[in-house]
Each structure stands twice: as structure tokens, then as C-alpha cells.
PDB file of C-alpha atoms and ligand atoms in Angstrom:
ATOM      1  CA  UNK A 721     -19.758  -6.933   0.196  1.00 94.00           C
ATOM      2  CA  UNK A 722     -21.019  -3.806  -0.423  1.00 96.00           C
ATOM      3  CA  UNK A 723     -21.013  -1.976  -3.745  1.00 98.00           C
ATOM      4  CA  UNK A 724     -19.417   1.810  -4.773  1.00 98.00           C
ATOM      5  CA  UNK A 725     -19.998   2.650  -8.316  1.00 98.00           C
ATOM      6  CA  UNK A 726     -17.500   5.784 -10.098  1.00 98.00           C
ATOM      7  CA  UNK A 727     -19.743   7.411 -12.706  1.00 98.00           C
ATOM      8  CA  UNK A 728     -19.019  10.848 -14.577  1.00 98.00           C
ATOM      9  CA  UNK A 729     -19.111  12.156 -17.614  1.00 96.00           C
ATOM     10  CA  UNK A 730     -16.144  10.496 -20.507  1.00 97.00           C
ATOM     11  CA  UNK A 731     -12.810  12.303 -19.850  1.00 96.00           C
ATOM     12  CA  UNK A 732     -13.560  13.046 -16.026  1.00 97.00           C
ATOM     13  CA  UNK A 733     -10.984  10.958 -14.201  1.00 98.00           C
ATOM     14  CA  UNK A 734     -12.859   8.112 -13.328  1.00 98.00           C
ATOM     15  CA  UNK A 735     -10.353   5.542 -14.255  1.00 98.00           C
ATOM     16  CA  UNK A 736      -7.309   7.308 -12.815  1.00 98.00           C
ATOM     17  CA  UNK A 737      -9.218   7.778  -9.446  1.00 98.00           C
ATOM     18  CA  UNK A 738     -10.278   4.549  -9.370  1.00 98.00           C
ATOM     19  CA  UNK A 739      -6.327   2.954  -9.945  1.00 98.00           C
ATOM     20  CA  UNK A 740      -4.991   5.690  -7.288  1.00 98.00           C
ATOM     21  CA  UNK A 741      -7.284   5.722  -4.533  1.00 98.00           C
ATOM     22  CA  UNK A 742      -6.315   1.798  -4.736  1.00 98.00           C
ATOM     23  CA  UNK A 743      -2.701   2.724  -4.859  1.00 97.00           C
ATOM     24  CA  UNK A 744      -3.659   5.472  -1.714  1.00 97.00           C
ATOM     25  CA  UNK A 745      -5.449   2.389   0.051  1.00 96.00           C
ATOM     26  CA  UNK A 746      -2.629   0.303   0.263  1.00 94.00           C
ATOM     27  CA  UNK A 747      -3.006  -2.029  -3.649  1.00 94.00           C
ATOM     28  CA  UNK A 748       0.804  -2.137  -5.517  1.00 92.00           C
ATOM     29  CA  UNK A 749      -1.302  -4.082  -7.651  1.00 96.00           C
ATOM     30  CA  UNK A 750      -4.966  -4.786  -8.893  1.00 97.00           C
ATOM     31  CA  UNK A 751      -7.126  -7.696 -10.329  1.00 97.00           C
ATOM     32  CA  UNK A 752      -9.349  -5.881 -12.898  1.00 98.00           C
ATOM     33  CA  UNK A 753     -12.479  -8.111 -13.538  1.00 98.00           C
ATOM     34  CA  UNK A 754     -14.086  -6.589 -16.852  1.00 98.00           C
ATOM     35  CA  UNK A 755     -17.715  -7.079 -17.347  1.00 97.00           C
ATOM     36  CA  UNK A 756     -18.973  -6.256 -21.121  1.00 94.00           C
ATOM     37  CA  UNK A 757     -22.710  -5.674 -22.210  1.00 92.00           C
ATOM     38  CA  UNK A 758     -23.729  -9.224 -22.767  1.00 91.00           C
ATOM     39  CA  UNK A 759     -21.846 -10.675 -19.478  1.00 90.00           C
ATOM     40  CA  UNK A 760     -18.743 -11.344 -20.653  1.00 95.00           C
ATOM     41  CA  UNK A 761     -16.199 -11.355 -17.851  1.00 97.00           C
ATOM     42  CA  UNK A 762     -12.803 -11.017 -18.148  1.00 97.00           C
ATOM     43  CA  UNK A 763     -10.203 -10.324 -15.072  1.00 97.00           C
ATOM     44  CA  UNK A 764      -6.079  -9.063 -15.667  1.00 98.00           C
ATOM     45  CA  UNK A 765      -3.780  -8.632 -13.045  1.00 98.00           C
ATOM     46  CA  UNK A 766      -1.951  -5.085 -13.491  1.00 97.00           C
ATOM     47  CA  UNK A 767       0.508  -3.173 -11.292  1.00 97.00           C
ATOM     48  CA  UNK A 768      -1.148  -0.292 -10.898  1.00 97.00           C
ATOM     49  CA  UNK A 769       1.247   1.916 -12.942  1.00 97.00           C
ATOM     50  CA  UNK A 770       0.683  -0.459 -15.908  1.00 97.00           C
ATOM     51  CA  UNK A 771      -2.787  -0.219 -15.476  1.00 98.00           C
ATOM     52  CA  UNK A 772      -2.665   3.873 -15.345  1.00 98.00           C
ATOM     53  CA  UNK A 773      -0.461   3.109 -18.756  1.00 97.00           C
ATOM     54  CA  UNK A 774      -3.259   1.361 -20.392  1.00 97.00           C
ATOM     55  CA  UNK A 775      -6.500   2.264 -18.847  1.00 98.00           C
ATOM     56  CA  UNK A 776      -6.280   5.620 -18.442  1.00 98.00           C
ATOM     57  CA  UNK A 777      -6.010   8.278 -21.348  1.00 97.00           C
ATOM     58  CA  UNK A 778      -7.572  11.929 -22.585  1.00 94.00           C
ATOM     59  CA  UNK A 779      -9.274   9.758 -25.601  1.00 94.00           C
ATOM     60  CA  UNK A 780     -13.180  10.615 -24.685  1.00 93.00           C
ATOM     61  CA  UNK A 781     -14.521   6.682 -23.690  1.00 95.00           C
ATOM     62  CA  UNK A 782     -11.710   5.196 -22.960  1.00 97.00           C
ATOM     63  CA  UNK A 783     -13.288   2.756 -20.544  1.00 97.00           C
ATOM     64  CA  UNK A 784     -16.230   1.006 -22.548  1.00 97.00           C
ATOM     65  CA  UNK A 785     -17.470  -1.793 -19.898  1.00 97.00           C
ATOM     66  CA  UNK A 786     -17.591  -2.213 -16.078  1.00 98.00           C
ATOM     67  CA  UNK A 787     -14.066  -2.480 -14.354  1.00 98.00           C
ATOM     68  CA  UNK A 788     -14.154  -4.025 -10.780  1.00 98.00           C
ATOM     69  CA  UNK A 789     -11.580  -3.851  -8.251  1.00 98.00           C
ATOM     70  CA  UNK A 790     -11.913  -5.639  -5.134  1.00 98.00           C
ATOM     71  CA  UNK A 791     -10.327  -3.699  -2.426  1.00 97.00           C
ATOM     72  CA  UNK A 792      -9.993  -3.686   1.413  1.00 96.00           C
ATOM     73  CA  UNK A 793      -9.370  -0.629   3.826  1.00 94.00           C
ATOM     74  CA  UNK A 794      -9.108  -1.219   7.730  1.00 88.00           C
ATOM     75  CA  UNK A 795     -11.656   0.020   9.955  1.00 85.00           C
ATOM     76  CA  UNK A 796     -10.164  -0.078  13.768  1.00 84.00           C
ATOM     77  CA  UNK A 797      -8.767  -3.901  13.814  1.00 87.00           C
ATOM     78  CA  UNK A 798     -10.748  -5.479  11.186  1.00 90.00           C
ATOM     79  CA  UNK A 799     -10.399  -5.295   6.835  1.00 92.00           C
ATOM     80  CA  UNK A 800     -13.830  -4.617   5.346  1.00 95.00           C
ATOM     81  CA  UNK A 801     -13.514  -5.695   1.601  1.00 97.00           C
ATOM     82  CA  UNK A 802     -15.402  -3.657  -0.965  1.00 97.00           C
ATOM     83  CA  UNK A 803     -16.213  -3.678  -4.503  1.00 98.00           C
ATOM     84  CA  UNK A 804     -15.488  -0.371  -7.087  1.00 98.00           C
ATOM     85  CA  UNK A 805     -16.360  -0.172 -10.295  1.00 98.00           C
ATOM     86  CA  UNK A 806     -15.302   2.091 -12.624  1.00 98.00           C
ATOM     87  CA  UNK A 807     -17.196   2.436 -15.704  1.00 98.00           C
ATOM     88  CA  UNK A 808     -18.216   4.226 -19.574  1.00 98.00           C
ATOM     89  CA  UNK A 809     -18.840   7.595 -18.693  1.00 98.00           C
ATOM     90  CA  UNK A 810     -22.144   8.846 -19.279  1.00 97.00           C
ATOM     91  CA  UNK A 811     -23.571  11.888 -21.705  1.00 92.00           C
ATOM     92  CA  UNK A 812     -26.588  14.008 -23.009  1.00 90.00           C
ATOM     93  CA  UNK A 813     -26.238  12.451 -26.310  1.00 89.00           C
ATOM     94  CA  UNK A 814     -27.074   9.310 -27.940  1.00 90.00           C
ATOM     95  CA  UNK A 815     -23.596   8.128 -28.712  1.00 93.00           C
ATOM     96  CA  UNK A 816     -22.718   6.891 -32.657  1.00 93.00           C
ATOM     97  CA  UNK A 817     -20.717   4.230 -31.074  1.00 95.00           C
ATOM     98  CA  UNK A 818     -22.715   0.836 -30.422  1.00 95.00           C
ATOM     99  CA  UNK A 819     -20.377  -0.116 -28.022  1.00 95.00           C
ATOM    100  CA  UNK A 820     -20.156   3.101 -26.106  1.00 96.00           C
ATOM    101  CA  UNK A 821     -24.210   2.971 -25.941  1.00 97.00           C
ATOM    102  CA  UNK A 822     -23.993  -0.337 -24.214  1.00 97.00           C
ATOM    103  CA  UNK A 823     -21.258   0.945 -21.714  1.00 97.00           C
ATOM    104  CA  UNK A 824     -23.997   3.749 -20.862  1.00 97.00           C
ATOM    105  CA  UNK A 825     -26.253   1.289 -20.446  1.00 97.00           C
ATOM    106  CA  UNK A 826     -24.365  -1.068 -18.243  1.00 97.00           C
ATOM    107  CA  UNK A 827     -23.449   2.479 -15.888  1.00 98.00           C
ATOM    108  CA  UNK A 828     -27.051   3.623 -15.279  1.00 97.00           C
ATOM    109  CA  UNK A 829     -28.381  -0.251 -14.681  1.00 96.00           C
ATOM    110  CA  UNK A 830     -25.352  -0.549 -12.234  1.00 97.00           C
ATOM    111  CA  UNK A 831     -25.884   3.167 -10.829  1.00 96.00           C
ATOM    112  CA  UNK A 832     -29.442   1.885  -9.434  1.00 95.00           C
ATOM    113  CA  UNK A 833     -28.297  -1.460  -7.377  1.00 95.00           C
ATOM    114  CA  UNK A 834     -25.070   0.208  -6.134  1.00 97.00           C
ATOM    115  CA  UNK A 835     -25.019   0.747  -2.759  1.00 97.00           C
ATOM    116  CA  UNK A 836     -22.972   4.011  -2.405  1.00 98.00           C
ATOM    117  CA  UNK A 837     -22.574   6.300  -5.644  1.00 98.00           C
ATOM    118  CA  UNK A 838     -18.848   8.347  -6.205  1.00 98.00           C
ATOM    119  CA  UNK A 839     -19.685  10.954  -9.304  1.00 98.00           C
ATOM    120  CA  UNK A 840     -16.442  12.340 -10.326  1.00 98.00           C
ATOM    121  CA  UNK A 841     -16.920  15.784 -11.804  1.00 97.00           C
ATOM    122  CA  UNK A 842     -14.028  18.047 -13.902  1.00 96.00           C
ATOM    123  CA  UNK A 843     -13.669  20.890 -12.463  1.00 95.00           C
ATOM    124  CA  UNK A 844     -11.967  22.209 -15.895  1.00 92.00           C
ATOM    125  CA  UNK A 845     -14.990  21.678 -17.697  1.00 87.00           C
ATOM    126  CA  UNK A 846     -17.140  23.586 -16.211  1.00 83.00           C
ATOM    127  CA  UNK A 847     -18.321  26.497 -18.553  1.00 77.00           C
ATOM    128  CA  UNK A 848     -21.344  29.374 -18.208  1.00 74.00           C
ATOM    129  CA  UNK A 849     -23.038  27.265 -20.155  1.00 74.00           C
ATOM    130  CA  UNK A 850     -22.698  24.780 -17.504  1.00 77.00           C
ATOM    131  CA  UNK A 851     -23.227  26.756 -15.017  1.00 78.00           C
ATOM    132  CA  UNK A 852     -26.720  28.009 -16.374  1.00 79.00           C
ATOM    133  CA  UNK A 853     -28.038  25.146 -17.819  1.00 74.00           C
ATOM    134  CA  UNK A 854     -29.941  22.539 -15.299  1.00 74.00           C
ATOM    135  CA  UNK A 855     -30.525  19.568 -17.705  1.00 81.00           C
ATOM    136  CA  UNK A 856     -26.363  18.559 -17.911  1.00 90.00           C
ATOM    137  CA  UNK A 857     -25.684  14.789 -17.122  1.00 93.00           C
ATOM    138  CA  UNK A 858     -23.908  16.222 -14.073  1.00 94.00           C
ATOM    139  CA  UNK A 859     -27.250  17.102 -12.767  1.00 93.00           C
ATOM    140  CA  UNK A 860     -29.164  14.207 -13.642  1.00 94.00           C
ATOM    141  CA  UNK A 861     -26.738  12.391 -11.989  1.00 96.00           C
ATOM    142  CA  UNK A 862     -26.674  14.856  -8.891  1.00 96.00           C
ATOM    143  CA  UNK A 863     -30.825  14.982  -8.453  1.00 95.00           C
ATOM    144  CA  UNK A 864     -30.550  10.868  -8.784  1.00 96.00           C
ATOM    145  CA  UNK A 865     -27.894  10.622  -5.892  1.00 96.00           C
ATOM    146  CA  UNK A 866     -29.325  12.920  -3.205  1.00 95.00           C
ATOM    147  CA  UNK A 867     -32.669  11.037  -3.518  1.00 94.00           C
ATOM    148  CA  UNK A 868     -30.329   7.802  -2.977  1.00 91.00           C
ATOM    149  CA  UNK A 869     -29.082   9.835  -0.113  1.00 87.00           C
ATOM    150  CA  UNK A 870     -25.744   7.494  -0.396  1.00 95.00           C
ATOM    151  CA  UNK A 871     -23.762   9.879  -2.905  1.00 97.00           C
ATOM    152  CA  UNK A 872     -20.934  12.171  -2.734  1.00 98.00           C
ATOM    153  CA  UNK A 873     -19.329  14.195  -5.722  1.00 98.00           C
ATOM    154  CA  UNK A 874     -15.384  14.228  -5.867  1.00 98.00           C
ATOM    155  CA  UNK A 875     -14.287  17.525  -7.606  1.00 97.00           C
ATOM    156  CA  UNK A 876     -11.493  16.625  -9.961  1.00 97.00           C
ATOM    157  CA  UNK A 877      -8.187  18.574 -11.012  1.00 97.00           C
ATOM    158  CA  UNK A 878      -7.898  20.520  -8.609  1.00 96.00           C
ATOM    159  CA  UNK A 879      -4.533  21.057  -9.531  1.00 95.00           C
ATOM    160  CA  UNK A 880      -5.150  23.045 -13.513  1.00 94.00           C
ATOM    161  CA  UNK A 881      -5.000  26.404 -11.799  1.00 88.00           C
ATOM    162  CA  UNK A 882      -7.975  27.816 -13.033  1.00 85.00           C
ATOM    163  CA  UNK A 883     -10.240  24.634 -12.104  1.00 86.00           C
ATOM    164  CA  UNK A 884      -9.967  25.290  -8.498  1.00 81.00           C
ATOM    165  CA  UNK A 885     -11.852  28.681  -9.137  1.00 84.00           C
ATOM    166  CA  UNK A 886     -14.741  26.388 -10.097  1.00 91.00           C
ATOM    167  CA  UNK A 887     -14.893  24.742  -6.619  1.00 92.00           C
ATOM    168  CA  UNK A 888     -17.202  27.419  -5.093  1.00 91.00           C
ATOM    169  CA  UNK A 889     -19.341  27.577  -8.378  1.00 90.00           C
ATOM    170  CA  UNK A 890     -19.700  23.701  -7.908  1.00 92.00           C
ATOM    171  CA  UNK A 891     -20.545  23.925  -4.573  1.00 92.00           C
ATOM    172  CA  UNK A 892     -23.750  26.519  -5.328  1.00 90.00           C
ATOM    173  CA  UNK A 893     -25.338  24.575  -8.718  1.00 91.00           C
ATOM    174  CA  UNK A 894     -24.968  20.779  -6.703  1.00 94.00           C
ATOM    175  CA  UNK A 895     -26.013  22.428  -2.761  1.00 94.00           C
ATOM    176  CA  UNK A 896     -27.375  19.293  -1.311  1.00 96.00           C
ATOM    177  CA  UNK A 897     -24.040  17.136  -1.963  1.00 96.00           C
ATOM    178  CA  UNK A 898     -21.216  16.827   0.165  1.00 97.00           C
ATOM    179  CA  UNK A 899     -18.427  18.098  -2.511  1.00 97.00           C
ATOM    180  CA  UNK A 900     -15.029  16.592  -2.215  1.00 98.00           C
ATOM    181  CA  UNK A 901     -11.813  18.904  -3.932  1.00 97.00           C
ATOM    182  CA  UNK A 902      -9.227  15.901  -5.462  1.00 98.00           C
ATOM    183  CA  UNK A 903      -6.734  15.580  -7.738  1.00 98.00           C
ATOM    184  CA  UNK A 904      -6.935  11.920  -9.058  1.00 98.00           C
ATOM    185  CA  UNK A 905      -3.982  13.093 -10.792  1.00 98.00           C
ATOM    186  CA  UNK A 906      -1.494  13.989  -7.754  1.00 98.00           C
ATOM    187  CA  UNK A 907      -3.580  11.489  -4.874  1.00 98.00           C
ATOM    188  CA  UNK A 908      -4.861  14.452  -3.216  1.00 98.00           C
ATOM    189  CA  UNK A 909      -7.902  14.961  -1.300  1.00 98.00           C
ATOM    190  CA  UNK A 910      -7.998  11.199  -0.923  1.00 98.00           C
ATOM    191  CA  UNK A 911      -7.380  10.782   2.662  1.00 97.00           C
ATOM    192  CA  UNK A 912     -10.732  12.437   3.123  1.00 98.00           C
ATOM    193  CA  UNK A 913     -12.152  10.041   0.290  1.00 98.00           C
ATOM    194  CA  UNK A 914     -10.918   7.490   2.094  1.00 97.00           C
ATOM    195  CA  UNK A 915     -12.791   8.273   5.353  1.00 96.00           C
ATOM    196  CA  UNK A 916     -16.184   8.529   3.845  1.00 96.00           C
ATOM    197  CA  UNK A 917     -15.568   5.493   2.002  1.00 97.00           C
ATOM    198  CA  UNK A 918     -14.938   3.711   5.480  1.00 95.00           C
ATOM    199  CA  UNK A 919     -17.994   5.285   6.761  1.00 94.00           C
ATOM    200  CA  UNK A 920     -20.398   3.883   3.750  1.00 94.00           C
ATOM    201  CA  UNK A 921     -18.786   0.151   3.313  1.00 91.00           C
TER     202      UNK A 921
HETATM  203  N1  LIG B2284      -4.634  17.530 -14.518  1.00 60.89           N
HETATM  204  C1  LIG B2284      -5.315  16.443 -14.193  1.00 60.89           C
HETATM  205  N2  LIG B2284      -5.602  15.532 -15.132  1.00 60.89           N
HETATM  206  C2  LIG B2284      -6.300  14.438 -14.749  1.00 60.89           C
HETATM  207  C3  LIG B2284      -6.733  14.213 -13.422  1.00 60.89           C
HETATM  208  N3  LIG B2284      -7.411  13.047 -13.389  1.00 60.89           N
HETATM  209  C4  LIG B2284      -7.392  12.557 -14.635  1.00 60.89           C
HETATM  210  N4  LIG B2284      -6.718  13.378 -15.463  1.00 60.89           N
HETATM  211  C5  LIG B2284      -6.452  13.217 -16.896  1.00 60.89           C
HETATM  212  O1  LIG B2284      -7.708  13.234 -17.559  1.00 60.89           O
HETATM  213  C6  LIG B2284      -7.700  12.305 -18.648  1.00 60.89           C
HETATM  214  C7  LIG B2284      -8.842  11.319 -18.470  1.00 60.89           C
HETATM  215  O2  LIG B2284      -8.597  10.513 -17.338  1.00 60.89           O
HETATM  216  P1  LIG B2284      -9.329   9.106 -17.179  1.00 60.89           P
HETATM  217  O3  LIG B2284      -9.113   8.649 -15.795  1.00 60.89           O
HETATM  218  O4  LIG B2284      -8.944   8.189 -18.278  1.00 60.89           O
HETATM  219  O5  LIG B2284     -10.851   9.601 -17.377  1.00 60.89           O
HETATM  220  P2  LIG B2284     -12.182   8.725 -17.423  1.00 60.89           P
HETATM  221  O6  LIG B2284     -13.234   9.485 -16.716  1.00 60.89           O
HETATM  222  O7  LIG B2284     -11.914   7.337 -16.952  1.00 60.89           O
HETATM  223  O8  LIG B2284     -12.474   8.741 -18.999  1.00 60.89           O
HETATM  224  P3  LIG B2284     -13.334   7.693 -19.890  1.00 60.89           P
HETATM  225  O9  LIG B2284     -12.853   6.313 -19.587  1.00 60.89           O
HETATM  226  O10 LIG B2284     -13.008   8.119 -21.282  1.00 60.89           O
HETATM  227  O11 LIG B2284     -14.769   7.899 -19.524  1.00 60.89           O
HETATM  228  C8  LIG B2284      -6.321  11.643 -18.641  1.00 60.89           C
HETATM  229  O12 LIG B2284      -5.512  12.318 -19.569  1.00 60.89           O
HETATM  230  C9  LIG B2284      -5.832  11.855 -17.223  1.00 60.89           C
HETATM  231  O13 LIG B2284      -4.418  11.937 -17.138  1.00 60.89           O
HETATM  232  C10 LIG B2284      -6.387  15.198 -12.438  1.00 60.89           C
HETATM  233  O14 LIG B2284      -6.678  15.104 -11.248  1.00 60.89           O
HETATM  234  N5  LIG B2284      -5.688  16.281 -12.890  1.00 60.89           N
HETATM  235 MG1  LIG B2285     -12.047   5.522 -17.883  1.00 60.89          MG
END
């Protein structure tokens, strides 16, 4: 089964793309399996509107460990099953938080034995500091994935009016990527997530 990773920067949308492209796949409901630092694994069954309730939220590092969803899309007559995992969102900084250092951890060791990468970037957040600086996690993570050559960037909130400005700025600091506008928010752009997630699985 092959293995699609969600990383991003804390606050991104990770978690509420992961629960709605799901929901846009077909899942009323989802089996979380939670993996923390030191292998402890957990699973929950959620609807995936009580899973939105509790997973999601604008508290920076809200997700701390790996959260797997097994999910299936069909390709022509058959259902391929594939794993994604949402997980901590990643920073510049060495984070105060023990726990929040781990969840880092656990991202980038996943990020390297994934088989197809998904980095989710806010389009709201992008300032000229952003723009002009070259050493931002969103690059690090962009200059890893095109060597991996099995990477795509979603662009996220698309719907805050003056994010969707950012779209073209996006498009000229991360070139090499194949840039995908969504709204996690409002399940749009995910028919075309969808298809290059068929493609890679
Ligand atoms: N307007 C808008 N808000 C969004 C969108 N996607 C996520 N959000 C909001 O952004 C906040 C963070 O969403 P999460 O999905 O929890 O973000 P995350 O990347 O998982 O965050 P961490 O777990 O903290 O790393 C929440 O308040 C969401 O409601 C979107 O497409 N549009
Ligand atoms: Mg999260």
C-alpha cells in the first residue's frame, strides 16, 4: 500500500484537508490510527464531522503525532487502498515544547520513506518577508520534494479574499512544483487532488 504524507507548516490546514478530502473520497467516517514518538499506537473511530470538531483548530500544533487514515479511491473497476498521514507541522525554530519537537521529528523521518509527499501551504501567510527570504520551511520542504520528484504543493484558503492574490506569487518562488489552488475549508480544488492522487497510488 503505498504511502502519502501531508506536511506544512502548524496552522496550515493539514488536518482539515486530510478529514475532507476523505469526506470528498467517499469516508462518512474514519479510523484514525495515532502513532506517538516512542511507537505508541492508538486508533479511534470518528465521523468525520466529529473528527473536524476535535482535530482540527487555529491553536498553532494542534496535531502532535502521526494520524493515519486508510482510504480507498476507484481507479476504472478496481479500489486501490492508500495510506495518509497527517502530521505536527514543521518550523524554522527549535520548538520549547518537548512534545512538539518529537512530532517534528516523527514528520521529517516519515517525509523520507513516504512514497508521494502533499505540502499544504497558507496562502494567507504569505508575507514580503516570505516572499524574499529563501531559507523558510516552505522551501526546505519544496527543494526536498522536487528532488523526490513525487511532490505536489496544495495552495490553501483560497477562499480569504486576499489569499488568492498570493496564488501567482506562489507559483514564481516554488517554479518547479505543480501548485494546486484548494480550500480544505469549502472541499474545493479537490476533484483535481483527487486525480493526482489516483495517478501516484
Ligand atoms: N479560511 C480557511 N480556513 C481554513 C482552511 N483550512 C483550514 N482552515 C482553518 O485553519 C485552522 C488550522 O486548520 P488545521 O487543519 O487544524 O491546521 P493544521 O495544519 O492541521 O495545524 P496543526 O495541527 O496545528 O499543525 C483552523 O482554524 C481551520 O478551520 C481553508 O481552506 N480556509
Ligand atoms: Mg493538524
Amino acid at each position: 500500500m503505498r504511502d502519502l504524507i501531508v506536511v506544512g507548516r502548524p496552522n496550515s490546514g493539514k488536518t482539515m484537508f486530510t478529514l475532507n478530502f476523505a469526506s470528498y473520497i467517499g469516508s462518512k467516517s474514519v479510523d484514525i490510527t495515532f502513532r506517538s514518538y516512542d511507537d505508541l499506537i492508538t486508533c479511534r473511530h470518528f465521523s468525520v464531522e466529529e473528527a473536524r470538531r476535535e482535530l482540527c483548530s487555529n491553536t498553532l500544533h494542534k496535531t502532535k503525532t502521526l494520524q493515519s487514515l486508510v482510504l480507498k479511491i476507484a481507479i476504472g473497476k478496481t479500489a486501490v487502498n492508500f495510506r495518509l498521514t497527517d502530521t505536527c507541522g514543521i518550523g524554522e525554530k527549535i520548538h520549547n515544547e518537548v512534545a512538539v519537537r518529537r512530532g517534528m521529528a516523527q514528520t521529517l523521518s516519515l517525509m523520507r520513506c513516504a512514497d508521494f509527499i502533499l505540502h499544504i501551504i497558507d496562502l494567507s501567510y504569505i508575507s514580503k518577508e516570505y516572499l524574499n527570504g529563501s531559507s523558510t520551511i516552505d522551501h526546505e520542504i519544496y527543494n526536498y520534494g522536487v528532488i523526490r520528484n513525487s511532490y505536489i504543493i496544495l495552495a490553501n484558503k483560497t477562499d480569504i479574499p486576499f489569499a488568492k492574490d498570493n496564488l501567482t506569487k506562489l507559483s514564481c518562488i516554488f517554479p518547479k512544483a505543480t501548485i494546486i489552488p484548494i480550500s480544505a475549508l469549502l472541499s474545493q480544488g479537490l476533484k483535481e487532488v483527487k486525480s493526482c492522487v489516483a495517478r501516484n497510488i
